[in-house]
Amino acid sequence: MDFIKDIVGGFSVIENLKVSGDREGKYGVTIIVSPNSSASAVFTSNKVVAAPVTYTKNVLKKGIISAIFVNSGNANCFTGKQGILDCEKLVELVSKDLKIPKDEIAISSTGVIGRTLPVDIISEVAYKSISKLGSKAENSLAAAKAIMTTDTFPKEAAVEVTLMNGQKVKIAGIAKGSGMIAPNMGTMLSFIVTDANLPSALINKALKIAADISFNMVVVDGDESTNDTCLMLANGASGIDAFTNDEIDSNFQEALNYLCIRLARKMARDGEGATKFIEANVKGALTNNDARIAAKSIISSSLFKSAVFGGDPNWGRIVSAIGYSGAELNPNIVTIAIADEEDDVELVRNGEILAFDNTTYLKRAEKIMQSKKVIINIDINLGDFEATAWGCDLTYDYVKINAEYTT
Amino acid sequence: MDFIKDIVGGFSVIENLKVSGDREGKYGVTIIVSPNSSASAVFTSNKVVAAPVTYTKNVLKKGIISAIFVNSGNANCFTGKQGILDCEKLVELVSKDLKIPKDEIAISSTGVIGRTLPVDIISEVAYKSISKLGSKAENSLAAAKAIMTTDTFPKEAAVEVTLMNGQKVKIAGIAKGSGMIAPNMGTMLSFIVTDANLPSALINKALKIAADISFNMVVVDGDESTNDTCLMLANGASGIDAFTNDEIDSNFQEALNYLCIRLARKMARDGEGATKFIEANVKGALTNNDARIAAKSIISSSLFKSAVFGGDPNWGRIVSAIGYSGAELNPNIVTIAIADEEDDVELVRNGEILAFDNTTYLKRAEKIMQSKKVIINIDINLGDFEATAWGCDLTYDYVKINAEYTT
């Protein structure tokens, strides 16, 4: 896809955008200032929803956002009316300090659930963060760092896309997340800005498509967060439309998909305690949903994830995971292969096992299972649908990180 | 329920029943001989099904079983036609040695998937096991031990039940399973025998009811096995009917539920690597299914399971798990309490948080989270349905056991 080009610099590649991030212990604050941008977002489907999600959904009704306030360290979830009041206090702080109307400020939080937001501490960090707003690559990196919780590295991506008409626009984003699905717990947050013109209704449409094949295909532990948010702004700084006649430019959509997948893969790679990255590709499914649930089932299996950690070529667990996924399946025609960057070996071909004990198939599989990146390729051989999911191994450190989270 | 009485001795309490078990390294063989018994079973819902499940489903069409052959160490799953041939060989061995018609012998397996059954080794163990058939408590214990894989203790239970008409019959069972759900991977197997008369159609009905509130409410890791089987025989040795006019005696049903719940709780307690037992009670749900999925969601949350392991009172993860379970929920009216054998403390009452930092509520919760048995009590406050699920904590040892399973 030569119309999509990776570029470096994160948010700094977008004109008319200032960002910052700062941190005091476990409390971080990221500020994104993008005046008068059209905006839309996708949120968690959890029925328990954090105060900032409720608050931001309301702000987004107008479809215009000029700033985003994000804090890490406290999810401001299950905090009742106080939670909404605390959102208002922080929005007011940003509004006053940056002279931005309150109803154009979105807010997002990640961290522990069921503790009231320490507004005083977070306000202090917020002032420090605001004082550092800038449009350089280092500002983008600081923004990506300040939203981290159990993340071990910041997550940024930026692309330049050549639209169908030959004009060029940019999309940049940051994300955090390491214990999550669909999107999920430990909270997945992602903030994306493009310099293209795109009305909020089309942002919403484009974002749903992109999230569905990226963030929603990452599984770390199967828990789904109360705070997950992917919020996208189009500030129009390029003066270029990324749509014609209410249709999103198809190259733009591809580029957005690509950017979201890049961020999603970084999340899977940074899964809590992960030592290995797993990719599951399913093709030949009878329906799109079948392909998705089969791919996610492999990535979600605690048994298979443990086997990957141990480098154990226990491929029976792959078969079992597809079997209980709910996807239509005939075990007698399925093909299962395992690959890494160097090798690609079939274990089962059209239902016939190749990887018996003491075969070269199994020995090659054993070697692949030692790799840092393990790829599972399944052909269900029933239809034309395919999907990819990403995840990581289940390790001692996952348990350790989550056994000691609030203490 | 004074019509149900726990009794000791496992299978030895049932007349006209001989059982045995023996083991050679990782391969165990259990034999259950119960001549001319009506029988039915419930099996895994995994679309990938082991050869012995396919084989036994076929045998059960007649509804009469005289013997059950069980091996551990190899699941005989994803083994194609060879898998069925191997079932036939082992059934033939039992048939010849014990003079039982082949079409009255059920077979069941547990162990690694995708390896052909080592029939020679298993035959040797089978002969040794058959030679030890007996009707004493020690034979029942040997049978329970021979089906173990990663189980750390054998699982037996027996009850005497006073039927509605005052007559007494007995039900006894053994089970194995430690990494599983609904029932699940690592494989759950359970074999139950009653000395009552009960036709196979009614056994099937009774077993479905009992399995639904027992084995199907145990979650260790969310993986579902290809081999799960719960097979029940009624040998009629007591000469007493446990039914009238095609209706199961309601006391008998209660006793079967009780027995299955006892075995299921043992499985949860013996979850792979578990150090703690978790019980989740949900009431006030809008539907029966809502109660079930909410209870199971808590028990399934890797995040909450890790928190229990670490003794971290991170109750926000309980809220989140109910929120994404799919059950109807209004967070503003939910009540959440945590308990152990000594204390019972509300954390959230009708949506209002009680367990803020530095409160006695949270301190008591911290102490409860240190217990070996942690009970979560949820009132959704929307309806009249309730359910209970059982599970265990997620530990370093779970990962270790499953990282090194086949090697």
Coordinates of N, CA and C in Angstrom, one line a residue, chain A residues 104-190:
Chain A
E104 N -16.1 22.3 25.0 CA -15.2 21.8 23.9 C -14.0 21.0 24.5
I105 N -14.2 20.6 25.8 CA -13.1 19.8 26.4 C -13.5 18.4 26.8
A106 N -12.8 17.4 26.2 CA -13.1 16.0 26.6 C -12.2 15.6 27.7
I107 N -12.6 14.6 28.4 CA -11.8 14.1 29.6 C -11.8 12.6 29.6
S108 N -10.7 12.1 30.0 CA -10.5 10.6 30.0 C -9.6 10.2 31.1
S109 N -9.8 9.0 31.7 CA -9.0 8.6 32.9 C -8.7 7.1 32.8
T110 N -7.6 6.8 33.4 CA -7.3 5.3 33.5 C -6.6 5.1 34.8
G111 N -6.8 4.0 35.4 CA -6.2 3.6 36.7 C -7.1 2.8 37.5
V112 N -7.0 2.9 38.8 CA -7.8 2.0 39.7 C -9.3 2.5 39.8
I113 N -10.2 1.5 39.9 CA -11.6 1.7 39.9 C -12.1 1.9 41.4
G114 N -13.1 2.7 41.6 CA -13.7 2.8 42.9 C -13.0 3.6 44.0
R115 N -12.2 4.5 43.5 CA -11.5 5.4 44.5 C -11.8 6.8 43.9
T116 N -12.2 7.8 44.7 CA -12.5 9.1 44.2 C -11.2 9.7 43.7
L117 N -11.4 10.5 42.7 CA -10.2 11.2 42.0 C -9.5 12.1 43.0
P118 N -8.2 12.0 43.2 CA -7.5 13.0 44.0 C -7.3 14.3 43.2
V119 N -8.3 15.1 43.2 CA -8.4 16.3 42.3 C -7.2 17.2 42.6
D120 N -6.8 17.4 43.9 CA -5.8 18.3 44.2 C -4.4 17.9 43.6
I121 N -4.1 16.6 43.8 CA -2.8 16.1 43.2 C -2.9 16.3 41.7
I122 N -4.0 15.8 41.1 CA -4.1 15.8 39.6 C -4.1 17.2 39.1
S123 N -4.7 18.2 39.8 CA -4.6 19.6 39.4 C -3.2 20.1 39.3
E124 N -2.5 19.8 40.3 CA -1.0 20.2 40.3 C -0.3 19.7 39.1
V125 N -0.5 18.4 38.9 CA 0.2 17.8 37.7 C -0.3 18.4 36.4
A126 N -1.6 18.7 36.4 CA -2.2 19.3 35.2 C -1.6 20.7 34.9
Y127 N -1.4 21.5 35.9 CA -0.8 22.8 35.7 C 0.6 22.7 35.1
K128 N 1.4 21.7 35.7 CA 2.7 21.5 35.2 C 2.7 21.0 33.8
S129 N 1.7 20.1 33.5 CA 1.7 19.6 32.1 C 1.3 20.7 31.1
I130 N 0.3 21.5 31.5 CA -0.1 22.6 30.6 C 1.0 23.6 30.3
S131 N 1.9 23.8 31.3 CA 3.0 24.7 31.1 C 4.0 24.2 30.1
K132 N 3.9 23.0 29.8 CA 4.9 22.4 28.9 C 4.3 22.1 27.5
L133 N 3.1 22.6 27.2 CA 2.5 22.3 25.9 C 3.4 22.7 24.7
G134 N 3.5 21.9 23.7 CA 4.4 22.2 22.6 C 4.0 21.4 21.4
S135 N 4.7 21.6 20.3 CA 4.4 20.9 19.1 C 5.6 20.1 18.5
K136 N 6.5 19.8 19.4 CA 7.7 19.0 19.0 C 7.5 17.5 19.2
A137 N 8.3 16.7 18.6 CA 8.3 15.3 18.8 C 8.4 14.9 20.3
E138 N 9.2 15.7 21.0 CA 9.4 15.4 22.5 C 8.1 15.6 23.3
N139 N 7.3 16.6 22.8 CA 6.0 16.8 23.5 C 5.1 15.6 23.3
S140 N 5.1 15.1 22.0 CA 4.2 14.0 21.7 C 4.6 12.8 22.6
L141 N 5.9 12.6 22.7 CA 6.4 11.5 23.5 C 6.0 11.6 25.0
A142 N 6.2 12.9 25.5 CA 5.8 13.1 26.9 C 4.3 12.9 27.1
A143 N 3.5 13.2 26.1 CA 2.0 12.9 26.1 C 1.7 11.4 26.2
A144 N 2.5 10.7 25.3 CA 2.3 9.2 25.3 C 2.8 8.6 26.6
K145 N 3.8 9.2 27.2 CA 4.3 8.6 28.5 C 3.4 8.9 29.7
A146 N 2.7 10.1 29.7 CA 2.0 10.5 30.9 C 0.7 9.7 31.0
I147 N 0.2 9.0 29.9 CA -1.0 8.2 30.0 C -0.7 6.7 30.4
M148 N 0.6 6.4 30.5 CA 0.9 5.0 30.8 C 0.6 4.6 32.2
T149 N 0.1 3.4 32.4 CA 0.0 2.8 33.8 C 0.9 1.6 33.9
T150 N 0.5 0.4 33.7 CA 1.4 -0.7 33.7 C 2.1 -0.9 32.4
D151 N 1.9 0.0 31.4 CA 2.6 0.0 30.1 C 4.1 0.0 30.4
T152 N 4.9 -0.7 29.6 CA 6.3 -0.6 29.8 C 7.0 0.3 28.7
F153 N 6.3 0.7 27.7 CA 6.8 1.6 26.7 C 5.7 2.5 26.2
P154 N 6.0 3.8 25.8 CA 5.0 4.6 25.2 C 4.6 4.2 23.8
K155 N 3.4 4.5 23.4 CA 2.9 4.0 22.1 C 2.5 5.2 21.2
E156 N 3.2 5.4 20.1 CA 2.9 6.5 19.2 C 3.0 5.9 17.8
A157 N 2.2 6.6 16.9 CA 2.4 6.2 15.5 C 1.9 7.4 14.6
A158 N 2.5 7.6 13.4 CA 2.0 8.6 12.5 C 2.2 8.2 11.1
V159 N 1.3 8.6 10.3 CA 1.4 8.2 8.9 C 1.0 9.4 8.0
E160 N 1.5 9.4 6.8 CA 1.1 10.3 5.8 C 0.3 9.5 4.7
V161 N -0.9 10.0 4.3 CA -1.6 9.2 3.4 C -1.9 10.1 2.1
T162 N -1.7 9.5 1.0 CA -2.1 10.1 -0.3 C -3.5 9.8 -0.6
L163 N -4.4 10.8 -0.6 CA -5.8 10.5 -0.9 C -6.0 10.1 -2.3
M164 N -7.2 9.7 -2.6 CA -7.6 9.2 -4.0 C -7.3 10.3 -5.0
N165 N -7.5 11.6 -4.6 CA -7.2 12.7 -5.5 C -5.8 13.2 -5.6
G166 N -4.9 12.5 -4.9 CA -3.5 12.8 -4.9 C -3.0 13.7 -3.8
Q167 N -3.9 14.4 -3.1 CA -3.6 15.2 -2.0 C -3.1 14.4 -0.8
K168 N -2.2 15.1 0.0 CA -1.7 14.4 1.2 C -2.1 14.9 2.5
V169 N -2.6 14.1 3.4 CA -2.9 14.5 4.8 C -2.2 13.5 5.7
K170 N -2.2 13.9 7.0 CA -1.5 13.1 8.0 C -2.5 12.7 9.1
I171 N -2.1 11.5 9.7 CA -2.9 11.0 10.9 C -1.8 10.6 11.9
A172 N -2.0 11.1 13.2 CA -1.1 10.7 14.2 C -1.9 10.2 15.4
G173 N -1.3 9.4 16.2 CA -2.0 8.9 17.4 C -1.1 8.4 18.5
I174 N -1.6 8.5 19.7 CA -0.9 7.8 20.9 C -1.9 6.8 21.5
A175 N -1.4 5.9 22.2 CA -2.3 4.9 22.9 C -1.6 4.4 24.1
K176 N -2.4 3.9 25.1 CA -1.9 3.2 26.2 C -2.8 2.0 26.4
G177 N -2.2 1.0 27.0 CA -3.1 -0.2 27.3 C -2.2 -1.4 27.3
S178 N -2.5 -2.3 28.3 CA -1.7 -3.5 28.4 C -2.4 -4.6 29.0
G179 N -3.6 -4.4 29.6 CA -4.3 -5.6 30.1 C -5.7 -5.4 29.6
M180 N -6.1 -6.0 28.5 CA -7.4 -5.5 27.9 C -7.9 -6.4 26.7
I181 N -9.1 -6.3 26.5 CA -9.8 -6.7 25.2 C -10.9 -5.8 24.9
A182 N -11.0 -5.5 23.6 CA -12.3 -5.2 23.0 C -12.9 -3.9 23.3
P183 N -12.3 -2.8 23.5 CA -11.1 -2.6 24.3 C -11.4 -2.8 25.8
N184 N -10.4 -2.8 26.6 CA -10.5 -3.5 27.9 C -9.7 -2.9 29.1
M185 N -9.7 -3.7 30.1 CA -9.3 -3.4 31.5 C -7.8 -3.1 31.6
G186 N -7.5 -2.4 32.6 CA -6.1 -1.8 32.7 C -6.3 -0.6 31.8
T187 N -7.4 -0.6 31.1 CA -7.9 0.4 30.2 C -7.0 0.7 29.0
M188 N -7.7 0.6 27.8 CA -7.1 1.0 26.6 C -7.6 2.5 26.3
L189 N -6.6 3.4 26.1 CA -7.0 4.7 25.7 C -6.2 5.0 24.4
S190 N -6.8 5.6 23.4 CA -6.1 6.1 22.3 C -6.7 7.4 21.8

